[in-house]
PDB file of C-alpha atoms and ligand atoms in Angstrom:
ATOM      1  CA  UNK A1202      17.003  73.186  -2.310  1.00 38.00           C
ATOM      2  CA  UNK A1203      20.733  73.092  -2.283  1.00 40.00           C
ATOM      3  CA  UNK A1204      20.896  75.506   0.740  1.00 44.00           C
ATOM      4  CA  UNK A1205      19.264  73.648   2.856  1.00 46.00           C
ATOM      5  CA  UNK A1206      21.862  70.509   1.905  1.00 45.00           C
ATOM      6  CA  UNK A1207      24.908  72.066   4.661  1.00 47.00           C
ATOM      7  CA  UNK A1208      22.008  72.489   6.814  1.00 47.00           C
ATOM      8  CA  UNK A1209      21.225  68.842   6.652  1.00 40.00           C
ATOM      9  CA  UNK A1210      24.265  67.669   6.967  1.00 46.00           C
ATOM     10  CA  UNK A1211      25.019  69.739  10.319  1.00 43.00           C
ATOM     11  CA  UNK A1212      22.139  67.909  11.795  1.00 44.00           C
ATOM     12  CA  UNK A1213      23.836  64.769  10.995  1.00 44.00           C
ATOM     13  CA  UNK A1214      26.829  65.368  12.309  1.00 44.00           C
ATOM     14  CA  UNK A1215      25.277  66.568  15.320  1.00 42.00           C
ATOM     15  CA  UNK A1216      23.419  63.432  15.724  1.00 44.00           C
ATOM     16  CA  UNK A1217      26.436  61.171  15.345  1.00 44.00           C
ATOM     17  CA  UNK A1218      28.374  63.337  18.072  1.00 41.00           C
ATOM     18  CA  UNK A1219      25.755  62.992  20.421  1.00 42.00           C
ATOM     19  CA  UNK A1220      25.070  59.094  19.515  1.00 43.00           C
ATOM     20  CA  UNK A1221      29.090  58.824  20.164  1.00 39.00           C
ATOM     21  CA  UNK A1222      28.892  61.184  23.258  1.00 38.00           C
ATOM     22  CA  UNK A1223      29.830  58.904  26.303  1.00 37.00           C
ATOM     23  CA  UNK A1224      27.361  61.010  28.747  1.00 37.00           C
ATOM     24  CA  UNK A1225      24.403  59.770  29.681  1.00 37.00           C
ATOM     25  CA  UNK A1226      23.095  56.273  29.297  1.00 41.00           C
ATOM     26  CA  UNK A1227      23.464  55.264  25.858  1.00 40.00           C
ATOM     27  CA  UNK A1228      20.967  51.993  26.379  1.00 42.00           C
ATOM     28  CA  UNK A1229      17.797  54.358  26.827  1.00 42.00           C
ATOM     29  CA  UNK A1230      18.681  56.509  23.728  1.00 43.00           C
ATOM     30  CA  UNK A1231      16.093  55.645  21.664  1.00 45.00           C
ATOM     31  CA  UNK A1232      16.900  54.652  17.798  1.00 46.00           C
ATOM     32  CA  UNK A1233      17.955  57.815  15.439  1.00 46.00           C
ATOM     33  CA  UNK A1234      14.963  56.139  13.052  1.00 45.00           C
ATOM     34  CA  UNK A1235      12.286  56.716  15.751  1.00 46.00           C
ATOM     35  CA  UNK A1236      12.935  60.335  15.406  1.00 45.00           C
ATOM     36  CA  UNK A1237      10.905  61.179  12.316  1.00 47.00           C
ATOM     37  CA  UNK A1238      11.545  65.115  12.413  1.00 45.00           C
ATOM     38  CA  UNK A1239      15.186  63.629  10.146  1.00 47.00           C
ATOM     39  CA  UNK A1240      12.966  62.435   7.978  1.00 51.00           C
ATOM     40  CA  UNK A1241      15.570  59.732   7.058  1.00 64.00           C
ATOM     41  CA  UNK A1242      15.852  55.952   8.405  1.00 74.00           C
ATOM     42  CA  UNK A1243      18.913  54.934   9.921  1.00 82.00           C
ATOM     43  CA  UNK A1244      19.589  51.074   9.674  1.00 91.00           C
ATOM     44  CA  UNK A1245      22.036  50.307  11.994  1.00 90.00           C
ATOM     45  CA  UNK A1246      22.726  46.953  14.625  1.00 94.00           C
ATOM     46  CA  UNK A1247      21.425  44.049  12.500  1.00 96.00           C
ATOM     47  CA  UNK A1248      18.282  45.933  11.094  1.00 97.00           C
ATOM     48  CA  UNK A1249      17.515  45.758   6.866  1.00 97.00           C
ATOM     49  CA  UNK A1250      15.141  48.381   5.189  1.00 96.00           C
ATOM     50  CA  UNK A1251      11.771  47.118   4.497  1.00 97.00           C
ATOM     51  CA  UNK A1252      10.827  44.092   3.335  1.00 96.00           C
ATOM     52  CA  UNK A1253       8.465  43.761   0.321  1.00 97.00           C
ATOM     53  CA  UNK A1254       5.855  41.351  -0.986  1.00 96.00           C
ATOM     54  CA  UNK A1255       5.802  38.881   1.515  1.00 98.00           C
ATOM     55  CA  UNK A1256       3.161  36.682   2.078  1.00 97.00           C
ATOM     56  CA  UNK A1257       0.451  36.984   4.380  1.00 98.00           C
ATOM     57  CA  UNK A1258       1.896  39.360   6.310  1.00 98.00           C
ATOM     58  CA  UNK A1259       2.832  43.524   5.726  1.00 98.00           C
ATOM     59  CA  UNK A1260       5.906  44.854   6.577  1.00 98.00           C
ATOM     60  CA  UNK A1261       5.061  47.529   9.174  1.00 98.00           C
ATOM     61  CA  UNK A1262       8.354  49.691   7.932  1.00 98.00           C
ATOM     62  CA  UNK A1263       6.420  50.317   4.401  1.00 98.00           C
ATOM     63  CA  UNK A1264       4.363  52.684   5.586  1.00 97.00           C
ATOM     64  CA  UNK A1265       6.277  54.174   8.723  1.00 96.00           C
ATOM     65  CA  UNK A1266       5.679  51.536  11.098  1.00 97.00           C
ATOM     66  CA  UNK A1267       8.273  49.406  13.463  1.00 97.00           C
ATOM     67  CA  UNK A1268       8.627  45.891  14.894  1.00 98.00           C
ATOM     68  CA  UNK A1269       9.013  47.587  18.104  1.00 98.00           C
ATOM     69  CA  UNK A1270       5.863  48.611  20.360  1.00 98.00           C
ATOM     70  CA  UNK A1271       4.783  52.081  21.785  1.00 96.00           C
ATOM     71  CA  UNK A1272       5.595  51.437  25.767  1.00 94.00           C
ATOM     72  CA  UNK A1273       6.704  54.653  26.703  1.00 91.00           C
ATOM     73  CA  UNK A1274       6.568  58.049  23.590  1.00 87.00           C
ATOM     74  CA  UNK A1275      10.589  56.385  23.014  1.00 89.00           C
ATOM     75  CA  UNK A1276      11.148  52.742  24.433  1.00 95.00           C
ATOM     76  CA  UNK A1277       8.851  50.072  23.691  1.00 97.00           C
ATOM     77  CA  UNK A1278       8.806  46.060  23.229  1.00 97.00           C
ATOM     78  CA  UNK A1279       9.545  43.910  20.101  1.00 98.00           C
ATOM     79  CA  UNK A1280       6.817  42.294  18.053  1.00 98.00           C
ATOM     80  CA  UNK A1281       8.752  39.090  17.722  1.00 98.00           C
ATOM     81  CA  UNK A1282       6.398  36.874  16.235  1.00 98.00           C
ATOM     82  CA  UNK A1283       3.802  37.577  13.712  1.00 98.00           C
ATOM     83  CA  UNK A1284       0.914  35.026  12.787  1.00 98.00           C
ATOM     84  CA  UNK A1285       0.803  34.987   9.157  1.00 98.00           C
ATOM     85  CA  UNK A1286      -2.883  35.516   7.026  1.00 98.00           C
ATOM     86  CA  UNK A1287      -1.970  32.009   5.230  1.00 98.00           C
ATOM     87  CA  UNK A1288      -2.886  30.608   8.545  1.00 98.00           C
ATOM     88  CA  UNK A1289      -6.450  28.727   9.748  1.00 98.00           C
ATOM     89  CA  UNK A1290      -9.075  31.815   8.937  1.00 98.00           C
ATOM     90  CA  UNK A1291     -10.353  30.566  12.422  1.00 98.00           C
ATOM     91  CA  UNK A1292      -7.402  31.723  14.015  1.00 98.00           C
ATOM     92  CA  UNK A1293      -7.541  35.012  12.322  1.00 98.00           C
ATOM     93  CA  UNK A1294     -10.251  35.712  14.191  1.00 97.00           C
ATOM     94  CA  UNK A1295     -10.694  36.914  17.548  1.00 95.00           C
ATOM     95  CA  UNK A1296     -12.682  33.735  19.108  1.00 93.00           C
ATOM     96  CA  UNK A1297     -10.707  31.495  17.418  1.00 96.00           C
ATOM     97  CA  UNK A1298      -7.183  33.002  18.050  1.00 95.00           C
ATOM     98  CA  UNK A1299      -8.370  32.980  22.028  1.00 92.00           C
ATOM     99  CA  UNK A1300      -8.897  28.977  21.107  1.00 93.00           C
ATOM    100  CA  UNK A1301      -5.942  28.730  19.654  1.00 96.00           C
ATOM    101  CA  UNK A1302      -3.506  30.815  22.708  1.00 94.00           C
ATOM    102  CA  UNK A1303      -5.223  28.871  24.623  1.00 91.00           C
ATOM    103  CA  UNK A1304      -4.798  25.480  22.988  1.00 94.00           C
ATOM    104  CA  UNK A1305      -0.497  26.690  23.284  1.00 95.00           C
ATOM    105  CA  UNK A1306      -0.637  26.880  27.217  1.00 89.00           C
ATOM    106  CA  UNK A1307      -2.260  30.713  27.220  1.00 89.00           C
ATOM    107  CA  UNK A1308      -5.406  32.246  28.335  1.00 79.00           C
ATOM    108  CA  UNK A1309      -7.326  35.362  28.746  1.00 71.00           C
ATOM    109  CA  UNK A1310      -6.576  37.933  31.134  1.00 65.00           C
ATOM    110  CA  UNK A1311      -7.612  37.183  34.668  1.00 61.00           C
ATOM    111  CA  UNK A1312     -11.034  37.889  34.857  1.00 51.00           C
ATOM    112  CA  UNK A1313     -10.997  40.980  33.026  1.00 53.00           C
ATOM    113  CA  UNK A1314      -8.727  42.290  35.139  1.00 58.00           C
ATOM    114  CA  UNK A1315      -6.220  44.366  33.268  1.00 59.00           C
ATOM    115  CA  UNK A1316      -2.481  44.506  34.457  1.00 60.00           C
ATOM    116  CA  UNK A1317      -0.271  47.123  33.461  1.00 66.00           C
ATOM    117  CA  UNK A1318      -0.798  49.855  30.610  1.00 79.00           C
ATOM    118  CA  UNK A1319      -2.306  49.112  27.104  1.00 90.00           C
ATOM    119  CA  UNK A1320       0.893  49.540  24.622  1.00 95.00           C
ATOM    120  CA  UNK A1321       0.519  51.063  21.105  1.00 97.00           C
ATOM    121  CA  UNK A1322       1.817  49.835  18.007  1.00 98.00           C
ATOM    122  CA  UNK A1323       1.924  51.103  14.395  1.00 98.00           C
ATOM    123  CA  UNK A1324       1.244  48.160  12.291  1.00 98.00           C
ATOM    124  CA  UNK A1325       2.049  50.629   9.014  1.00 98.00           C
ATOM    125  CA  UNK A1326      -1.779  49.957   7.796  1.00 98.00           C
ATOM    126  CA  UNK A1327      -3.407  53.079   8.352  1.00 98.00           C
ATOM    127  CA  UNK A1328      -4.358  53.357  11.298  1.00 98.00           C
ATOM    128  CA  UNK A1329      -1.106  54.794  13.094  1.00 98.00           C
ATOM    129  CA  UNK A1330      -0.345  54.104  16.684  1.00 97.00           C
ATOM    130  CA  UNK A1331      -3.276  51.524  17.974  1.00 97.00           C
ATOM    131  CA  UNK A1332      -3.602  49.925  21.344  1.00 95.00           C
ATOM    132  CA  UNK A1333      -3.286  46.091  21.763  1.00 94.00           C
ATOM    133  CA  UNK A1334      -6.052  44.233  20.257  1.00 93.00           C
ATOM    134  CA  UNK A1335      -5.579  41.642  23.110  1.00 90.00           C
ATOM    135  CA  UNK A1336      -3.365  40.852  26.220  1.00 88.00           C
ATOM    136  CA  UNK A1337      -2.735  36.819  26.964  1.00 88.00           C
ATOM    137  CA  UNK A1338      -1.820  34.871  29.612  1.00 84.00           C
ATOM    138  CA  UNK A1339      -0.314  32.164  30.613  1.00 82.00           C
ATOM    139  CA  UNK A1340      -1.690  29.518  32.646  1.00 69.00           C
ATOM    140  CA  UNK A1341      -0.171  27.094  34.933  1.00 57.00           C
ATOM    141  CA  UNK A1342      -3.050  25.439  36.499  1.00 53.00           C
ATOM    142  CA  UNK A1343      -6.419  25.181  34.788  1.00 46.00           C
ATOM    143  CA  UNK A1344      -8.329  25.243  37.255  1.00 50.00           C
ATOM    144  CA  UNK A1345      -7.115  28.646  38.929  1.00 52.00           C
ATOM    145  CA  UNK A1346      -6.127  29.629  35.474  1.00 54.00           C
ATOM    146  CA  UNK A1347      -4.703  33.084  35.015  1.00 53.00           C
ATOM    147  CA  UNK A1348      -5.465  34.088  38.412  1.00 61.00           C
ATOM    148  CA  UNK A1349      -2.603  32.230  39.564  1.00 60.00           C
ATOM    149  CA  UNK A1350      -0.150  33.576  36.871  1.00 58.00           C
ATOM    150  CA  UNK A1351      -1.094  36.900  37.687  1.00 56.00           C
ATOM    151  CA  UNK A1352       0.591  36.375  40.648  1.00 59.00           C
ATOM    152  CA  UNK A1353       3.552  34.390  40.283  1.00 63.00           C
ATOM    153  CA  UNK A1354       4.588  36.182  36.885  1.00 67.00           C
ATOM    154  CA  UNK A1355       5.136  34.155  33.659  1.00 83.00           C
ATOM    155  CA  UNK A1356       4.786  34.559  29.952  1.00 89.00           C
ATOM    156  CA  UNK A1357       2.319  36.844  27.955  1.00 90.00           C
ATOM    157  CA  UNK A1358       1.832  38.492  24.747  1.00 94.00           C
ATOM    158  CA  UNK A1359      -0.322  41.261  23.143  1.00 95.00           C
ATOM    159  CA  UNK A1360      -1.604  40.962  19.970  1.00 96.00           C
ATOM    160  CA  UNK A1361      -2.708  43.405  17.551  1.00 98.00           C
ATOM    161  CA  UNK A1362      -4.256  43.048  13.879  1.00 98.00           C
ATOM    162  CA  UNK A1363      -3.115  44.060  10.570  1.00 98.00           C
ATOM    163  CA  UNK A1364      -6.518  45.243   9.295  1.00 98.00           C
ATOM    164  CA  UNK A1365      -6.217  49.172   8.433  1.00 98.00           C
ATOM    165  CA  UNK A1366      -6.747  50.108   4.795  1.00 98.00           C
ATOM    166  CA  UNK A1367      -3.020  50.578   3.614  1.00 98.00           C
ATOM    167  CA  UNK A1368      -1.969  46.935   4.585  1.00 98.00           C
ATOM    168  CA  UNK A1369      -5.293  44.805   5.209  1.00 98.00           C
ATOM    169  CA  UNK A1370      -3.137  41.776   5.274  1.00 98.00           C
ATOM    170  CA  UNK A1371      -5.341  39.965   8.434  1.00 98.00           C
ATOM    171  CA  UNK A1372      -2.389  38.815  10.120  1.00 98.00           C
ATOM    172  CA  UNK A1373      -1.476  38.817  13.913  1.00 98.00           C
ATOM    173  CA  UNK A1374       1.163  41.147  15.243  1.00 98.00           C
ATOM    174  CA  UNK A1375       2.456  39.999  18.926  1.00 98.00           C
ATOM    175  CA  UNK A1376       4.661  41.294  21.412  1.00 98.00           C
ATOM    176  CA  UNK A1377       5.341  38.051  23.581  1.00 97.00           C
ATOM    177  CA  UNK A1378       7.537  38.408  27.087  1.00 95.00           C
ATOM    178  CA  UNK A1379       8.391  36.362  30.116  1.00 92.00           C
ATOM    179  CA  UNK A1380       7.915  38.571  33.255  1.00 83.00           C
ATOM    180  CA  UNK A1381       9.194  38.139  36.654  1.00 78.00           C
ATOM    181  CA  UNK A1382       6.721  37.371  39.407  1.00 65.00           C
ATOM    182  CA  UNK A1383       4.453  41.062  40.677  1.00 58.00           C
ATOM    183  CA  UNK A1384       6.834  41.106  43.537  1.00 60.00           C
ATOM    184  CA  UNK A1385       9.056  42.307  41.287  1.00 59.00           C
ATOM    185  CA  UNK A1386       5.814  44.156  39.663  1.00 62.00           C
ATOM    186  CA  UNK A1387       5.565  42.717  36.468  1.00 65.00           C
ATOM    187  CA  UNK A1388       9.319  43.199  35.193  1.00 76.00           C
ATOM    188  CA  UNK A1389      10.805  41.178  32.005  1.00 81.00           C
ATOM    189  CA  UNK A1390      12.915  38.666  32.778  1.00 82.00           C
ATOM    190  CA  UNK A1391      16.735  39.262  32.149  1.00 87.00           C
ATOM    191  CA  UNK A1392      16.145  37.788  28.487  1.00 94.00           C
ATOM    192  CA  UNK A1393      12.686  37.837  28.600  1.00 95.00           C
ATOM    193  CA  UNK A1394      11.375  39.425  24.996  1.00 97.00           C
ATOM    194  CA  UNK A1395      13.916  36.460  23.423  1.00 97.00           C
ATOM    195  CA  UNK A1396      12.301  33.546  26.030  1.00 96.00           C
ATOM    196  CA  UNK A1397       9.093  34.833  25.763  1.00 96.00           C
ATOM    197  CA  UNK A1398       8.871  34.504  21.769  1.00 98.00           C
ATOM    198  CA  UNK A1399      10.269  30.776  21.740  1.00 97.00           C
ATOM    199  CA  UNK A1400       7.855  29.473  24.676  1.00 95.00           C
ATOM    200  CA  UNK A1401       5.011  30.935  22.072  1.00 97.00           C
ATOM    201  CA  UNK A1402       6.976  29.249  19.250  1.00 98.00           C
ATOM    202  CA  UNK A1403       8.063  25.762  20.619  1.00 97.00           C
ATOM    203  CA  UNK A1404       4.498  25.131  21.465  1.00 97.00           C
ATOM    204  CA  UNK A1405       3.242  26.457  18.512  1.00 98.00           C
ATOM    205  CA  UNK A1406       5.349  24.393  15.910  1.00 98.00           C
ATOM    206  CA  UNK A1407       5.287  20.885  18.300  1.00 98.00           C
ATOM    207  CA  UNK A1408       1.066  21.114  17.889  1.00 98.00           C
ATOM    208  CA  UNK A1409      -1.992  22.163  19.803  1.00 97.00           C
ATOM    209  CA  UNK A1410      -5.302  21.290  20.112  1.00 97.00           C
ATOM    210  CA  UNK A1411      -8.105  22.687  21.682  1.00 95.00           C
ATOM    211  CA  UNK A1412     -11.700  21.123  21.789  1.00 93.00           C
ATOM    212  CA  UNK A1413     -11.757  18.839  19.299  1.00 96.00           C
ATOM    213  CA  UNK A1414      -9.432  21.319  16.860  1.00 97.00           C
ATOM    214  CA  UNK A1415      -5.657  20.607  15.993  1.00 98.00           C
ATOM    215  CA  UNK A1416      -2.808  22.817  14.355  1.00 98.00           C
ATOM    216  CA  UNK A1417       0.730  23.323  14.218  1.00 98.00           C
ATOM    217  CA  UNK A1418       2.684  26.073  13.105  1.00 98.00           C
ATOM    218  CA  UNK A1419       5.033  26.106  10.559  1.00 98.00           C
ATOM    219  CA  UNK A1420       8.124  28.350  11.186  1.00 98.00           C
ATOM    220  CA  UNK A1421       9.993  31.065   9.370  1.00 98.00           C
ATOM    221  CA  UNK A1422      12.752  32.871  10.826  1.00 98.00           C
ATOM    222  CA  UNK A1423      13.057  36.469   9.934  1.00 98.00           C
ATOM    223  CA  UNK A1424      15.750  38.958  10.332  1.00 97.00           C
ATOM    224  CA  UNK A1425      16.613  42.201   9.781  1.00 97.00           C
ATOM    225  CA  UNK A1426      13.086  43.723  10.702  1.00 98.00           C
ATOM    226  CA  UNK A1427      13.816  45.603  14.144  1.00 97.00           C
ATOM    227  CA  UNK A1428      18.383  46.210  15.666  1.00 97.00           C
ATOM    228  CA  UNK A1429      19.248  43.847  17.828  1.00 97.00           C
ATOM    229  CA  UNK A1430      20.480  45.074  20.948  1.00 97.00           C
ATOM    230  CA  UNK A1431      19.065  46.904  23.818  1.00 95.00           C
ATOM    231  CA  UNK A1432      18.814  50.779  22.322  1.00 93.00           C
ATOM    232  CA  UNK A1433      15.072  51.989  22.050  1.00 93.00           C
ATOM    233  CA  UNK A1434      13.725  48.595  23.841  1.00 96.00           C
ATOM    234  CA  UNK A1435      11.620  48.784  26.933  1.00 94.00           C
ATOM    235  CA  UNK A1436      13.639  47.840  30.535  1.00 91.00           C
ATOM    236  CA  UNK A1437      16.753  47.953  28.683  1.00 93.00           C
ATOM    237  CA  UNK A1438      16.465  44.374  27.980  1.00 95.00           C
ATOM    238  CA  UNK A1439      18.542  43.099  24.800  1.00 97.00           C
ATOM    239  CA  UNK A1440      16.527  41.255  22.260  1.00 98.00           C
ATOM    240  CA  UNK A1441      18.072  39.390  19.370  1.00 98.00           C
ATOM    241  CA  UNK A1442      16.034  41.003  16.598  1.00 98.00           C
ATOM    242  CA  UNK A1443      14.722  37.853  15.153  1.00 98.00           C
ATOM    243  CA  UNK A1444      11.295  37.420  14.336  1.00 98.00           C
ATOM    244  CA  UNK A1445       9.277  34.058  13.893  1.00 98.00           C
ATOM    245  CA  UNK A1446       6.641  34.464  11.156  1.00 98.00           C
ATOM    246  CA  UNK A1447       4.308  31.444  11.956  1.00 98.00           C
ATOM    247  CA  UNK A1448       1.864  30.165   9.636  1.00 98.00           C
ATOM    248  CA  UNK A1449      -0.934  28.115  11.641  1.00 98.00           C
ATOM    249  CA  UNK A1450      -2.323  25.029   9.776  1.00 98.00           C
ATOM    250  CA  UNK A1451      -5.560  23.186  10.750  1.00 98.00           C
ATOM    251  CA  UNK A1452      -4.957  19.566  11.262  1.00 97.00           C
TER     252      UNK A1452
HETATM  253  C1  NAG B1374      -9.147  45.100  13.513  1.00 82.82           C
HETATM  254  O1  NAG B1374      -9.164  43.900  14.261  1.00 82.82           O
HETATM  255  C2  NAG B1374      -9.368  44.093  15.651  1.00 82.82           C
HETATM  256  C3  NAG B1374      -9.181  42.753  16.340  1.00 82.82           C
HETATM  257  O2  NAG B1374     -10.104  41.825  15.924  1.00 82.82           O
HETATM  258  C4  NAG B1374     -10.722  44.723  15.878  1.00 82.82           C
HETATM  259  O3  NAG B1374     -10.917  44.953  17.247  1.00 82.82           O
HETATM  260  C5  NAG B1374     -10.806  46.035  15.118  1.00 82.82           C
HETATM  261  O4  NAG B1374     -12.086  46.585  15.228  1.00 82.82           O
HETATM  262  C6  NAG B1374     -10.455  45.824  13.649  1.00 82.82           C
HETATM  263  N1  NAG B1374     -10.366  47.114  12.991  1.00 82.82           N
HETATM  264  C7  NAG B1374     -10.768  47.313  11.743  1.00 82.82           C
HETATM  265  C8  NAG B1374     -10.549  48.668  11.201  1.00 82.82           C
HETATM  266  O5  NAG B1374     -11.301  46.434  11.078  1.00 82.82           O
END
């Protein structure tokens, strides 16, 4: 036990050399946390330890999940909003939270035509790395509909559920993003994780309807659950480590 202390610390200090090393590109070192073979969390750039009892909604970092996504094994995207399990049941649901994108300017993926790679996320509930639940569009014209978007680039999200044993909480998980148009084939915008949450969340709080149903989403601003900055995040691209826990009421 105590021998292996001067050990431990050695691999510290090695770490924090090579994190203050100027070779290489820092921005695509990915956080000292991701590594789990430390077996200790490093909180650094903005980011809090774990967040208990909150309503409706796990904290992923319980039960060694993140608030970033699985893009690549070390960079991946920010789940900057989640949709809270105090919101509409209906919306909880798969049906009615493809009503309820769609009622916010959103719809499903151009005729089942999938763009880009599925991206994993560990939603700390059991179930360990899982691929998105569901990929959403945005539309600009209804009647081309996501075709068109496809094409000219715009804003999307992936969603995945809270629903594995060790945190059955029901609630949405998303990963929302303004891209560039395909010529540029499919890249984020310069601040696109940060534009792509508050196009989701300015719609969402002003009010939606869709056939005959209304909502609107009431807003809490979270921080502390992911760094802000650039390190460990997909493209590069910084984000400002806020995320917007939205409950969704039926009007
Ligand atoms: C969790 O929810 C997703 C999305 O509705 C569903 O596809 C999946 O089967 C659910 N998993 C469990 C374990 O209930």
């Amino acid at each position: 036990m105590l021998r292996s202390l001067p050990a431990c610390f050695l691999v510290l200090a090695l770490a924090f050399l090579a994190r203050s090393s100027p070779v290489g590109n820092a921005d695509q070192i990915p956080l000292l946390a991701a590594d789990d073979s430390l077996g200790a969390v490093d909180y650094r750039n903005g980011e809090l330890p774990p967040t208990e009892n909150t309503e409706g909604w796990v904290d992923p970092r319980l039960n060694g999940g993140r608030f970033i996504d699985f893009t690549t094994r070390r960079l991946g995207e920010p789940l900057n909003i989640v949709i809270s399990a105090l919101s509409d049941p209906w919306v909880l649901e798969e049906p009615g939270f493809l009503e309820y994108s769609q009622s916010i300017g959103f719809a499903g993926e151009c005729m089942g035509l999938h763009y880009g790679n599925i991206h994993n996320a560990d939603l700390g509930d059991g179930l360990g790395r899982k691929g998105e639940h569901l990929l959403i569009r945005q539309h600009y014209f209804p009647v081309i509909g996501t075709c068109w978007e496809s094409v000219r680039g715009g804003h999307h999200f992936r969603a995945w559920k809270q629903n594995g044993t060790l945190a059955n909480s029901g609630a949405w998980f998303i990963g929302a993003s303004k891209e560039k148009d395909s010529s540029n084939n499919h890249r984020i915008d310069e601040d696109g994780y940060n534009l792509g949450r508050d196009f989701f969340v300015e719609r969402a709080i002003a009010g939606s309807h869709w056939q005959g149903k209304w909502w609107r989403a009431e807003i809490e601003w979270r921080e502390g659950l992911m760094p802000r900055g650039r390190r460990g995040i997909n493209h590069g691209i910084a984000v400002d480590g806020r995320v917007a826990i939205l409950t969704v009421k039926r009007l």
